[in-house]
XYZ file of C-alpha atoms in Angstrom:
778
model
C 106.992 -7.968 59.836
C 106.381 -8.749 63.423
C 104.276 -6.695 65.881
C 106.398 -4.364 68.000
C 105.144 -5.747 71.158
C 106.873 -9.192 70.041
C 109.978 -9.580 71.662
C 113.221 -9.088 69.459
C 110.620 -7.452 67.421
C 112.562 -4.494 64.698
C 112.041 -1.215 66.513
C 109.895 1.051 64.583
C 111.890 4.097 62.809
C 110.477 7.360 61.183
C 109.960 7.246 57.658
C 113.384 7.184 55.296
C 114.000 9.774 52.483
C 113.056 9.615 49.317
C 115.518 7.714 46.347
C 115.242 8.985 43.430
C 116.302 7.746 39.577
C 118.881 9.787 38.412
C 118.014 12.775 36.382
C 118.120 12.054 32.410
C 120.205 14.599 30.815
C 117.260 16.023 29.208
C 116.600 17.071 32.697
C 119.881 18.176 34.144
C 120.190 20.599 30.983
C 117.039 22.121 31.435
C 118.033 22.047 35.316
C 121.545 24.189 34.246
C 119.373 26.506 31.848
C 116.409 27.179 33.873
C 117.506 26.698 37.768
C 115.755 24.750 40.048
C 112.540 23.588 39.724
C 110.236 25.751 42.263
C 107.962 24.409 44.399
C 104.156 24.340 43.909
C 103.125 25.824 46.858
C 105.658 28.976 46.235
C 103.345 29.945 43.788
C 100.378 32.968 45.181
C 100.030 36.015 43.410
C 101.229 38.955 45.047
C 98.959 42.047 45.924
C 99.442 45.156 44.340
C 99.420 48.447 45.337
C 97.804 51.053 42.553
C 101.464 52.222 42.163
C 102.572 49.490 41.413
C 99.689 47.988 39.610
C 99.959 51.098 37.359
C 103.918 50.796 36.492
C 103.421 46.707 36.144
C 100.117 46.536 33.821
C 99.845 49.502 31.818
C 103.453 49.442 30.431
C 102.216 47.802 26.929
C 99.565 50.265 26.802
C 101.221 53.430 27.409
C 104.135 52.152 25.111
C 101.594 52.150 22.654
C 101.943 56.152 22.337
C 105.785 55.821 21.043
C 104.288 54.930 17.719
C 100.637 55.365 17.109
C 101.039 59.630 16.179
C 103.678 58.238 13.721
C 101.777 55.916 12.195
C 98.961 58.642 11.367
C 101.462 60.754 9.682
C 102.926 57.505 7.883
C 99.401 57.422 5.963
C 98.112 61.155 5.594
C 101.928 62.703 4.437
C 101.879 60.429 0.917
C 98.129 61.786 0.301
C 97.929 64.810 1.654
C 101.645 66.244 1.962
C 102.122 68.981 4.617
C 98.477 69.563 5.290
C 98.705 66.247 7.370
C 100.390 67.978 9.761
C 97.051 69.951 10.454
C 94.666 67.092 10.217
C 96.636 65.195 12.572
C 95.579 67.267 15.580
C 91.924 66.697 14.736
C 92.599 62.877 13.982
C 94.326 62.320 17.257
C 91.384 64.125 19.169
C 89.254 61.327 17.469
C 91.400 58.696 18.820
C 91.649 60.250 22.365
C 87.256 60.407 22.197
C 87.320 56.467 21.653
C 89.923 55.854 24.525
C 87.291 58.044 26.614
C 84.356 55.300 25.768
C 86.096 52.778 25.931
C 87.635 53.468 29.634
C 84.074 54.023 30.753
C 83.317 50.928 29.334
C 86.555 48.868 30.995
C 85.520 50.720 34.402
C 82.252 48.793 34.661
C 84.470 45.345 33.748
C 86.567 46.225 36.535
C 84.195 46.751 38.851
C 82.242 43.489 38.137
C 84.555 41.183 37.510
C 86.625 41.196 40.171
C 88.401 37.578 40.039
C 88.716 37.243 36.178
C 87.873 39.365 33.269
C 88.824 40.941 29.685
C 86.829 40.375 26.609
C 87.009 36.230 27.205
C 85.281 36.044 30.165
C 82.826 38.844 29.779
C 81.705 36.866 26.609
C 81.324 33.891 28.154
C 79.274 34.838 30.550
C 77.441 36.741 28.550
C 77.149 35.293 25.074
C 78.226 31.837 25.757
C 80.893 29.598 24.970
C 80.797 29.857 20.837
C 81.119 33.697 20.789
C 83.384 33.661 23.332
C 85.999 31.946 20.940
C 85.750 34.658 19.216
C 87.262 37.051 21.644
C 89.765 33.919 22.816
C 90.658 34.290 18.957
C 91.119 37.748 18.825
C 93.255 37.886 22.157
C 95.704 35.429 21.104
C 96.127 37.007 17.829
C 96.030 40.192 19.695
C 99.161 39.026 22.332
C 101.251 37.443 19.491
C 101.315 40.506 17.389
C 101.985 42.745 20.687
C 104.851 40.529 21.269
C 106.531 41.536 17.823
C 105.458 44.641 17.416
C 106.605 45.863 20.698
C 109.552 44.066 19.938
C 111.096 45.834 17.135
C 109.641 49.087 17.889
C 112.027 48.695 20.832
C 114.308 47.771 18.224
C 113.855 50.904 16.511
C 114.719 52.981 19.533
C 117.708 51.394 19.831
C 119.049 51.660 15.777
C 117.570 55.580 15.894
C 120.047 56.022 18.494
C 122.782 53.951 16.761
C 121.372 53.877 13.241
C 124.643 52.058 12.239
C 122.425 48.731 13.760
C 120.501 49.169 10.967
C 121.142 46.141 8.910
C 120.718 44.132 11.965
C 116.942 44.859 12.746
C 115.625 41.599 12.099
C 118.039 39.960 14.189
C 117.855 41.824 16.764
C 114.672 41.787 17.268
C 114.717 38.160 16.986
C 117.082 38.220 19.960
C 114.272 40.584 21.925
C 111.727 37.864 21.867
C 114.177 34.735 22.745
C 115.614 36.628 25.477
C 111.759 37.647 26.623
C 111.148 33.967 26.153
C 113.780 33.186 28.585
C 113.319 35.396 31.662
C 109.513 34.322 31.653
C 110.424 30.491 31.195
C 112.601 31.159 34.331
C 109.329 32.326 35.980
C 109.549 35.796 35.800
C 106.197 37.349 37.593
C 104.027 39.660 36.592
C 103.849 41.503 40.320
C 107.868 41.832 40.494
C 108.978 45.897 41.030
C 111.347 45.980 38.096
C 108.335 45.280 35.734
C 107.084 48.884 37.137
C 110.054 50.933 36.465
C 109.948 51.152 32.918
C 106.561 52.562 32.793
C 107.316 55.459 35.513
C 110.890 55.854 33.845
C 109.209 56.642 30.146
C 106.361 58.551 32.299
C 109.356 60.642 33.373
C 111.131 60.779 30.681
C 108.717 62.012 28.407
C 107.255 64.645 30.925
C 110.639 66.146 30.816
C 110.857 66.296 27.042
C 107.297 68.108 27.053
C 108.557 70.415 29.606
C 111.540 71.457 27.411
C 109.308 71.333 24.155
C 106.892 73.830 26.148
C 109.572 75.849 27.436
C 111.110 76.366 23.711
C 107.809 76.927 22.388
C 107.153 79.743 24.705
C 110.337 81.803 23.801
C 110.101 80.650 20.335
C 113.181 78.496 19.679
C 111.185 75.341 19.005
C 112.850 73.913 15.840
C 111.120 72.795 12.737
C 112.414 69.885 10.562
C 113.330 70.011 7.024
C 111.045 68.140 5.082
C 112.881 67.243 2.529
C 115.443 64.662 4.107
C 116.517 61.765 2.283
C 115.045 58.605 3.546
C 111.605 60.160 5.100
C 108.188 58.949 3.219
C 107.376 61.042 0.405
C 105.046 64.246 0.343
C 101.886 63.787 -1.575
C 99.956 67.070 -2.979
C 97.413 68.487 -1.115
C 93.822 67.833 -1.978
C 90.706 68.174 -0.804
C 89.522 66.072 2.211
C 86.112 65.273 0.440
C 86.708 62.909 -2.594
C 87.087 58.707 -2.207
C 90.323 58.657 -2.401
C 90.858 61.489 0.775
C 88.159 59.508 2.724
C 89.952 55.970 2.826
C 93.413 57.567 3.297
C 91.654 59.185 6.399
C 89.634 55.873 7.543
C 93.414 54.423 7.469
C 95.083 57.056 9.343
C 92.427 56.872 12.081
C 93.055 53.038 12.379
C 96.729 53.304 12.278
C 95.694 55.767 15.102
C 94.059 53.363 16.635
C 97.073 50.842 17.697
C 97.402 53.670 20.034
C 94.951 52.184 22.278
C 96.005 48.554 22.557
C 96.708 47.104 26.178
C 94.141 49.114 27.348
C 92.424 45.420 28.795
C 95.601 44.790 30.322
C 94.083 46.036 34.193
C 91.012 44.141 33.368
C 93.114 40.817 32.892
C 94.490 41.636 35.941
C 92.264 42.716 38.581
C 92.500 39.969 41.152
C 95.981 41.372 41.344
C 94.979 44.248 43.370
C 94.700 44.980 46.978
C 91.717 44.415 48.350
C 89.020 46.467 47.671
C 89.824 45.218 44.105
C 87.394 46.399 41.822
C 87.912 49.988 43.472
C 91.565 50.404 43.210
C 91.543 48.637 39.575
C 88.862 51.550 38.593
C 90.976 54.391 39.656
C 93.871 52.697 38.163
C 92.343 52.193 34.454
C 91.552 56.057 34.977
C 95.080 57.059 35.615
C 96.173 55.104 33.226
C 93.622 56.140 30.402
C 94.729 60.001 31.257
C 98.621 59.233 31.085
C 98.325 57.937 27.739
C 95.934 60.206 26.180
C 98.432 63.080 27.621
C 101.291 61.144 25.833
C 99.246 60.551 22.649
C 98.350 64.372 22.736
C 101.744 65.585 23.579
C 103.649 63.635 20.503
C 100.937 64.522 18.704
C 101.315 68.327 19.100
C 105.028 68.318 18.984
C 105.033 66.142 15.782
C 102.459 68.958 14.625
C 104.278 71.877 15.675
C 107.977 70.513 14.500
C 106.867 68.793 11.015
C 108.569 66.034 11.874
C 108.851 63.497 8.806
C 108.680 59.662 9.823
C 111.249 57.606 7.702
C 110.093 54.884 5.222
C 112.645 52.703 6.987
C 110.971 53.359 10.375
C 114.376 55.004 12.106
C 114.809 57.367 13.480
C 111.379 57.595 14.725
C 109.164 60.402 15.240
C 109.631 60.077 19.022
C 113.225 60.506 18.930
C 113.356 63.164 16.618
C 110.965 65.103 19.144
C 113.320 64.388 22.070
C 116.033 65.416 19.980
C 114.534 68.525 19.173
C 113.165 69.743 22.318
C 116.061 68.613 24.103
C 118.371 71.096 22.017
C 122.309 70.887 21.432
C 123.545 70.960 25.505
C 125.816 68.267 26.876
C 122.575 67.988 29.228
C 120.479 67.710 26.474
C 122.374 65.582 24.227
C 123.050 63.130 27.520
C 119.064 63.079 28.065
C 118.468 61.874 24.867
C 120.334 58.366 25.520
C 118.184 58.493 28.984
C 115.151 59.253 26.713
C 115.874 56.616 24.048
C 116.541 53.688 26.836
C 113.224 54.384 28.168
C 111.277 54.048 25.237
C 112.983 50.686 24.388
C 112.307 49.692 28.254
C 108.776 50.543 28.380
C 108.371 48.714 24.872
C 110.102 45.662 26.041
C 108.047 45.698 29.039
C 105.288 46.241 26.953
C 106.277 42.860 25.274
C 106.532 40.959 28.335
C 103.460 41.877 29.423
C 101.637 39.294 26.630
C 103.931 36.863 28.128
C 101.473 37.282 31.283
C 98.681 37.413 29.366
C 98.806 35.010 26.720
C 99.566 32.067 28.867
C 96.940 32.749 31.195
C 94.560 33.535 28.550
C 94.909 29.684 26.708
C 94.843 28.131 30.132
C 91.461 29.768 30.555
C 90.428 28.472 27.351
C 91.912 25.088 27.519
C 90.371 24.941 30.995
C 86.858 25.403 29.309
C 87.937 22.323 26.436
C 88.374 24.309 23.687
C 92.026 24.645 23.617
C 94.580 21.527 24.012
C 94.690 20.372 27.930
C 98.599 20.846 27.531
C 98.206 24.420 27.779
C 97.221 24.328 31.045
C 99.976 22.495 32.737
C 102.771 24.164 34.694
C 106.682 23.822 33.735
C 109.862 23.505 35.530
C 109.457 27.226 36.664
C 105.765 27.109 37.419
C 104.789 29.370 34.363
C 102.418 27.745 31.633
C 105.757 26.907 29.386
C 104.194 25.474 26.871
C 101.727 28.802 26.325
C 104.524 30.480 26.500
C 106.433 28.327 23.625
C 103.707 28.945 21.812
C 103.336 32.845 21.803
C 107.279 33.329 21.018
C 106.791 30.475 18.215
C 104.183 32.284 16.616
C 105.729 35.994 17.432
C 109.010 34.753 15.989
C 107.210 33.430 12.870
C 105.166 36.911 12.132
C 108.633 38.835 12.290
C 110.174 37.270 10.346
C 107.544 37.348 7.606
C 106.980 41.145 8.458
C 110.754 42.141 8.299
C 110.020 43.231 11.558
C 108.080 46.117 9.951
C 106.412 48.365 12.780
C 104.503 49.747 9.896
C 103.345 46.387 8.414
C 102.533 44.776 11.785
C 100.025 47.378 12.617
C 97.750 46.331 9.780
C 97.537 43.274 12.107
C 97.123 44.701 15.417
C 94.657 46.518 16.351
C 91.595 44.576 14.507
C 92.161 41.889 17.380
C 91.866 44.697 20.062
C 89.122 46.184 18.819
C 87.383 42.920 18.364
C 87.802 42.144 21.863
C 86.491 46.073 23.021
C 83.376 44.954 20.696
C 82.500 42.253 22.663
C 83.248 43.290 25.965
C 80.552 46.772 24.880
C 77.870 44.746 23.866
C 78.460 41.639 26.591
C 78.568 44.321 29.177
C 75.713 45.987 27.831
C 73.839 43.266 27.557
C 74.201 42.153 31.571
C 73.268 45.687 32.364
C 70.079 45.126 30.907
C 69.331 41.643 31.907
C 70.205 42.555 35.849
C 68.930 45.841 35.575
C 69.250 47.687 39.073
C 70.628 51.226 39.784
C 71.110 53.365 36.828
C 71.271 50.457 34.918
C 70.392 52.628 31.764
C 73.163 54.835 31.978
C 75.572 51.569 32.249
C 73.754 50.183 28.955
C 74.195 53.277 27.090
C 78.125 53.853 27.891
C 79.061 49.839 27.064
C 76.511 49.816 23.914
C 78.610 52.953 22.407
C 81.409 51.359 23.323
C 80.677 48.130 21.404
C 79.327 49.978 18.424
C 82.291 52.932 18.162
C 84.666 49.392 18.475
C 82.734 47.472 15.621
C 82.422 50.844 13.560
C 86.427 50.444 13.893
C 86.719 46.704 13.171
C 84.702 47.543 9.754
C 87.068 50.121 8.799
C 90.200 48.438 9.868
C 88.708 45.602 7.794
C 88.570 47.210 5.150
C 91.454 50.331 4.740
C 93.710 47.589 5.766
C 92.764 44.430 3.872
C 95.376 44.545 1.659
C 98.031 45.168 3.726
C 97.756 42.336 5.895
C 94.199 42.709 7.624
C 92.830 40.190 5.189
C 95.145 37.201 7.021
C 93.817 37.947 10.471
C 90.113 38.138 8.393
C 90.583 34.885 7.128
C 92.518 32.894 9.894
C 90.024 34.023 12.811
C 86.655 32.025 11.481
C 89.314 28.796 10.784
C 90.763 29.297 13.960
C 86.920 29.468 15.805
C 85.823 26.436 13.773
C 88.944 24.627 15.251
C 88.126 25.316 19.062
C 84.513 24.308 18.725
C 85.492 21.132 17.014
C 88.284 20.411 19.637
C 85.743 21.131 22.313
C 83.029 19.010 20.651
C 85.942 16.068 20.737
C 86.752 16.773 24.834
C 83.143 16.557 25.113
C 82.495 13.346 23.552
C 85.388 11.767 25.215
C 83.808 12.873 28.745
C 80.611 11.676 27.933
C 82.356 8.183 27.032
C 83.827 8.507 30.658
C 81.405 9.892 32.096
C 79.994 7.264 35.928
C 76.530 6.747 35.198
C 74.105 4.956 38.069
C 74.048 2.065 36.802
C 78.084 1.477 35.913
C 78.859 2.381 39.411
C 77.197 -0.547 40.574
C 79.419 -2.732 38.791
C 82.440 -2.386 40.929
C 83.131 -5.909 41.263
C 83.881 -8.585 38.926
C 82.082 -12.095 39.660
C 83.979 -14.068 37.315
C 87.174 -13.019 36.619
C 90.136 -14.712 34.819
C 93.862 -14.034 33.879
C 95.821 -14.854 30.596
C 99.264 -14.354 30.358
C 100.665 -14.384 26.888
C 103.953 -15.554 26.242
C 106.487 -15.695 23.297
C 109.179 -17.348 25.646
C 110.089 -18.537 29.080
C 112.283 -17.128 31.119
C 112.616 -14.566 34.093
C 110.186 -11.814 32.904
C 107.498 -14.601 31.858
C 108.118 -16.118 35.742
C 107.516 -12.058 36.797
C 104.060 -11.797 34.892
C 103.092 -15.220 36.559
C 103.887 -14.374 39.711
C 102.224 -11.084 39.413
C 98.886 -13.324 37.604
C 98.510 -15.169 40.400
C 98.513 -11.798 43.020
C 95.008 -11.099 41.406
C 93.812 -14.498 42.336
C 91.714 -14.868 39.345
C 89.119 -17.560 38.844
C 91.196 -19.410 36.093
C 94.646 -18.619 35.112
C 95.894 -19.422 31.681
C 99.155 -18.993 29.743
C 98.723 -18.862 25.603
C 101.420 -18.683 23.034
C 100.502 -18.048 19.067
C 102.227 -20.260 16.803
C 103.924 -18.298 14.293
C 106.795 -20.523 14.186
C 106.324 -24.756 15.240
C 109.486 -24.937 16.196
C 109.678 -22.162 18.864
C 106.139 -23.422 20.233
C 107.994 -26.903 20.907
C 110.743 -25.169 22.489
C 108.297 -22.951 24.653
C 106.236 -26.168 25.779
C 109.026 -28.474 26.478
C 110.804 -25.471 28.655
C 107.246 -24.671 30.335
C 106.855 -28.445 31.515
C 110.135 -28.199 32.455
C 109.648 -25.301 35.086
C 108.481 -26.299 38.303
C 107.348 -22.432 39.132
C 105.051 -22.594 36.445
C 103.780 -26.529 37.114
C 100.001 -25.481 38.108
C 99.437 -22.866 35.024
C 98.013 -24.204 31.891
C 99.587 -23.760 28.760
C 97.489 -22.756 25.897
C 98.957 -22.937 22.500
C 96.762 -21.802 19.690
C 97.314 -21.175 16.318
C 98.077 -18.150 14.345
C 98.742 -18.836 10.426
C 98.469 -15.209 9.262
C 100.858 -13.806 11.540
C 98.393 -10.872 12.891
C 99.291 -11.505 16.320
C 96.941 -8.487 17.308
C 93.914 -10.191 15.481
C 94.905 -13.419 17.636
C 94.349 -11.667 20.921
C 91.440 -10.116 19.839
C 89.510 -13.298 18.567
C 90.788 -15.128 21.824
C 89.442 -12.448 23.802
C 86.333 -12.100 22.668
C 85.706 -16.136 23.057
C 87.039 -15.875 26.368
C 84.295 -13.119 27.829
C 81.871 -14.986 25.406
C 79.908 -15.047 28.742
C 78.416 -11.773 29.871
C 79.812 -12.179 33.884
C 83.130 -12.926 32.545
C 85.870 -10.232 32.479
C 89.396 -10.738 31.150
C 92.499 -9.791 32.310
C 95.428 -9.756 29.770
C 98.932 -9.808 30.536
C 101.596 -9.063 27.960
C 105.246 -9.441 29.411
C 107.457 -6.555 27.952
C 111.093 -6.407 28.018
C 112.694 -3.063 27.822
C 116.374 -2.763 25.934
C 118.393 0.597 25.061
C 116.643 2.758 22.891
C 118.600 2.245 19.649
C 119.486 -0.968 19.950
C 116.311 -2.452 21.112
C 114.459 -0.803 18.519
C 116.581 -2.903 15.924
C 117.208 -6.228 17.172
C 113.728 -6.618 19.186
C 109.984 -5.975 18.218
C 107.551 -3.824 20.236
C 104.477 -6.256 19.907
C 103.063 -5.249 23.310
C 102.102 -2.340 22.002
C 100.442 -3.479 18.884
C 98.575 -6.290 20.843
C 97.514 -4.019 23.839
C 95.511 -1.047 21.596
C 92.900 -3.199 19.407
C 92.228 -5.206 22.887
C 91.460 -1.735 24.672
C 88.385 -1.232 22.269
C 86.861 -4.568 23.786
C 84.483 -4.084 26.770
C 85.179 -6.161 29.930
C 89.005 -6.723 28.445
C 91.727 -4.777 30.156
C 95.467 -5.404 28.704
C 97.879 -4.689 31.200
C 101.212 -4.969 30.079
C 104.272 -5.735 32.593
C 107.624 -3.996 31.850
C 110.908 -5.735 32.244
C 114.222 -3.836 32.179
C 116.419 -5.875 30.071
C 119.119 -3.246 29.646
C 119.021 -3.016 34.029
C 120.234 -6.933 34.075
C 122.908 -6.166 31.751
C 124.407 -2.957 33.693
C 124.153 -4.334 37.338
C 124.571 -0.388 38.541
C 120.997 0.342 38.598
C 121.528 4.043 39.031
C 119.490 4.725 41.686
C 121.008 7.489 44.221
C 119.238 8.653 47.470
C 118.843 12.520 47.689
C 118.261 14.728 50.438
C 114.324 15.654 51.552
C 112.553 17.424 48.633
C 112.001 20.173 51.290
C 115.677 21.149 51.559
C 116.190 20.818 47.663
C 113.452 24.022 47.155
C 115.334 27.535 46.759
C 112.267 29.147 48.161
C 111.724 26.791 51.180
C 114.390 27.973 53.901
C 115.944 25.966 56.851
C 115.807 29.077 59.079
C 111.440 29.166 58.877
C 111.566 25.969 60.753
C 110.909 26.663 64.471
C 114.116 26.714 67.114
C 114.568 22.730 67.524
C 115.094 21.810 71.092
C 117.215 19.156 72.578
C 116.821 15.326 71.747
C 115.756 13.979 74.751
C 112.076 13.018 74.479
C 109.612 14.107 77.300
C 107.548 11.800 79.928
C 105.149 9.123 79.286
C 101.483 10.380 79.818
C 102.498 14.383 79.688
C 102.687 16.735 77.214
C 105.798 17.608 75.666
C 106.048 21.552 74.753
C 109.975 21.093 73.190
C 109.211 20.937 69.421
C 111.483 18.178 68.279
C 113.059 16.995 64.898
C 111.198 14.543 63.597
C 114.348 11.978 63.613
C 114.111 12.063 67.142
C 110.979 10.838 68.158
C 110.933 7.790 70.218
C 108.336 4.772 70.130
C 106.246 5.125 73.463
C 107.362 8.547 74.277
C 105.243 11.798 73.781
C 106.935 13.571 70.818
C 105.693 17.582 69.375
C 106.776 17.473 66.276
C 106.617 20.372 62.918
C 106.384 19.684 59.443
C 105.093 20.210 55.778
C 101.961 17.534 54.787
C 103.300 15.149 51.994
C 100.516 13.183 51.624
C 96.671 12.496 52.742
C 95.493 9.203 52.797
C 91.384 8.784 53.750
C 89.723 5.585 54.567
C 87.033 4.184 51.841
C 83.160 6.243 52.379
C 82.540 2.710 53.331
C 84.724 1.401 55.949
C 85.837 2.716 59.488
C 86.448 6.491 59.258
C 90.262 7.262 59.272
C 92.732 9.883 57.994
C 96.257 9.053 57.662
C 98.931 12.364 57.577
C 102.448 12.201 56.423
C 104.675 14.966 57.698
C 108.365 15.226 56.835
C 110.488 17.842 57.835
C 114.337 17.999 57.340
C 115.498 15.158 59.621
C 112.904 12.593 58.440
C 108.814 11.802 58.056
C 106.292 10.610 60.393
C 102.497 9.397 59.975
C 99.597 11.030 61.858
C 96.684 9.034 61.974
C 92.950 10.634 62.928
C 90.536 7.685 63.999
C 87.065 8.640 63.475
C 86.929 11.477 61.019
C 87.182 11.652 57.106
C 88.822 14.943 56.846
C 90.881 17.506 58.386
C 89.386 21.277 58.239
C 92.008 23.473 56.234
C 94.738 20.401 56.064
C 96.206 20.081 52.662
C 99.247 18.651 51.133
C 101.610 21.649 51.426
C 100.408 22.511 54.468
C 102.621 23.179 57.747
C 101.311 21.929 60.616
C 102.544 21.383 64.192
C 100.957 17.900 66.195
C 101.656 16.279 69.283
C 100.999 12.990 70.815
C 102.340 9.374 72.347
C 104.182 7.451 69.526
C 103.426 4.828 68.432
C 103.867 2.309 65.687
C 101.974 1.039 62.256
C 103.817 -1.935 60.237
C 107.023 -0.988 61.365
C 106.996 2.725 60.962
C 106.244 5.514 63.402
C 102.979 7.065 64.057
C 101.287 9.470 66.447
C 97.684 8.245 67.121
C 94.888 11.099 67.229
C 97.279 14.135 68.108
C 96.265 17.208 69.229
C 97.544 19.789 66.642
C 97.765 23.009 64.880
C 97.793 23.760 61.422
C 100.376 26.767 60.554
C 99.520 29.624 58.330
């Protein structure tokens, strides 16, 4: 291109807008369903106050109170009859004692791990990656069961109000999972205020129910339910508590009650979301959450005990709905507020299910980043959510829901085992850390965490025994299998990384002493000519064309066409016999012979003609890929496929459309956020220009003051002259900022906003500001 100082040279221009290929129909459908893609630079975590964090992070934990007491009664009543209501309160007290112990253990976790916590990180840091995978599998299974059980319990709350919907329970639960999945694929934030409302709505509703219940208990109007209603669980006969069968049932009831503690780890997984100081705020929120959970569990158990609230075999109406209806009474207010309570129960249960959509994708992202799960789980999707993790969670939860027919009673068998496995590893991990580091009051910390680990381990053993036949055997069987799979996957990743690791010896071999290029041809056409043209640009020592003969007449025709084509007159054509017609073998044999000398490296160019997807597969073979695969296994040989789209020649419309700039397409970036643009007249030469111009108004050989978003940063090679080129765009165009004598601009990243001022020059026809003064906008 003529230089700018030559007469009649074209005037330099600002960078023009990018052109994009037309969106395929699959992308247009995704865009229609999920909305416009989110700008990755808008990805940030909103810092939460304690009030909002309590509402957002505690919904899973607090919602567990809605069915914990009912699950205890389901185990006790068939064995102990009406005496179960007398056993309920002591059993609840034991569950609450475990809650206190685990809470104090997690209080230490959130104080120490202020960036990311939870069982996986604690286990990884204190026991190593192998034990951490046990925690990872336990947590993943826990999140999957959380979606299934919370969705099913929320549907139970609906059916308890509208009983005629019971035949559609399974279908309704699956619809809830689909809706939650869709909402999270659209990028619903865990810090959204809407997710805090169900928690406070439920707490406020239950406070009114408890208040009305206490008032009616004091004045003697609190009713007792008839225990012989059709559909309730069968009532057993009262018997001693020290028989083997009785002890077994008591342990089963205790295991059922342990489901009330699920979700307790949510705050430890989200410590980084809190406002500074994160640890202190998270610790206080954890204590408040546990206190609210204890109050709800105790209150529901107390009124179930006082009113002889019988659970139903079908799961509806639920115990909590019966308590609410009885406590509120039959007045107009009571009747209306009953629906409010059911709506609140449904909302918090669904919100509790949604917390798994926040936790599970991030968990598998951590595990995949460590190399124990497929890398695809680390990628963000169309709306910046970890879409692959969301699909994995939703699919697994749907399968589990169908397998259990959306029965909360059956799902509980899968639930607490994973939860308490995580509690155990967290407790022992924190105890080991306290002993290893010592410090102030380390013995107290060691005792608290060790006690939590021991108690949780005992519960895991109890749960494994008493729930074994009800479905716990599946978790027990699948956990070691998944752990082994994760470890084997990690071993494969480590082997691949070791093979690709750059050693000092390999680093020295960055240049090729003798480089030969061979073009494999099966025709003489425009694709072949284009491949030869590209081969010349590689400046090879020897350039050769090779045709493997599987048809003599075709080989003669290719030789004749080659000799007649003047564009190929300087390229040697080599004809090689391929009697068995196995082209990949022939290519490998040729490559081995061509690189027999240790200082020769060979590049094989394979023209690939691309046809329509359907007819192309029917009418043409796919030889290039078949040849390239075995070639990649040879040292000092590279196979490069040169694509050539025949379909585009047949269809002269290239389907390339110009679009507006990427910044204006992103919904989160507002044009109004840009500074007010001044007049288009450029400032005088040699003086600072204070007025911020649209980039499109920057004038060659004039000073310009521009502001825009950094879309690209290019640095000079480490062995060359220090230089940094920064490409900046606003809504009108782009310009390059060139900084000589520097290898980096501190604080400047792709996506940053920068203001720059200086003299506008040109490089290769594009406007460039050389060594501008600048300000990074935060």
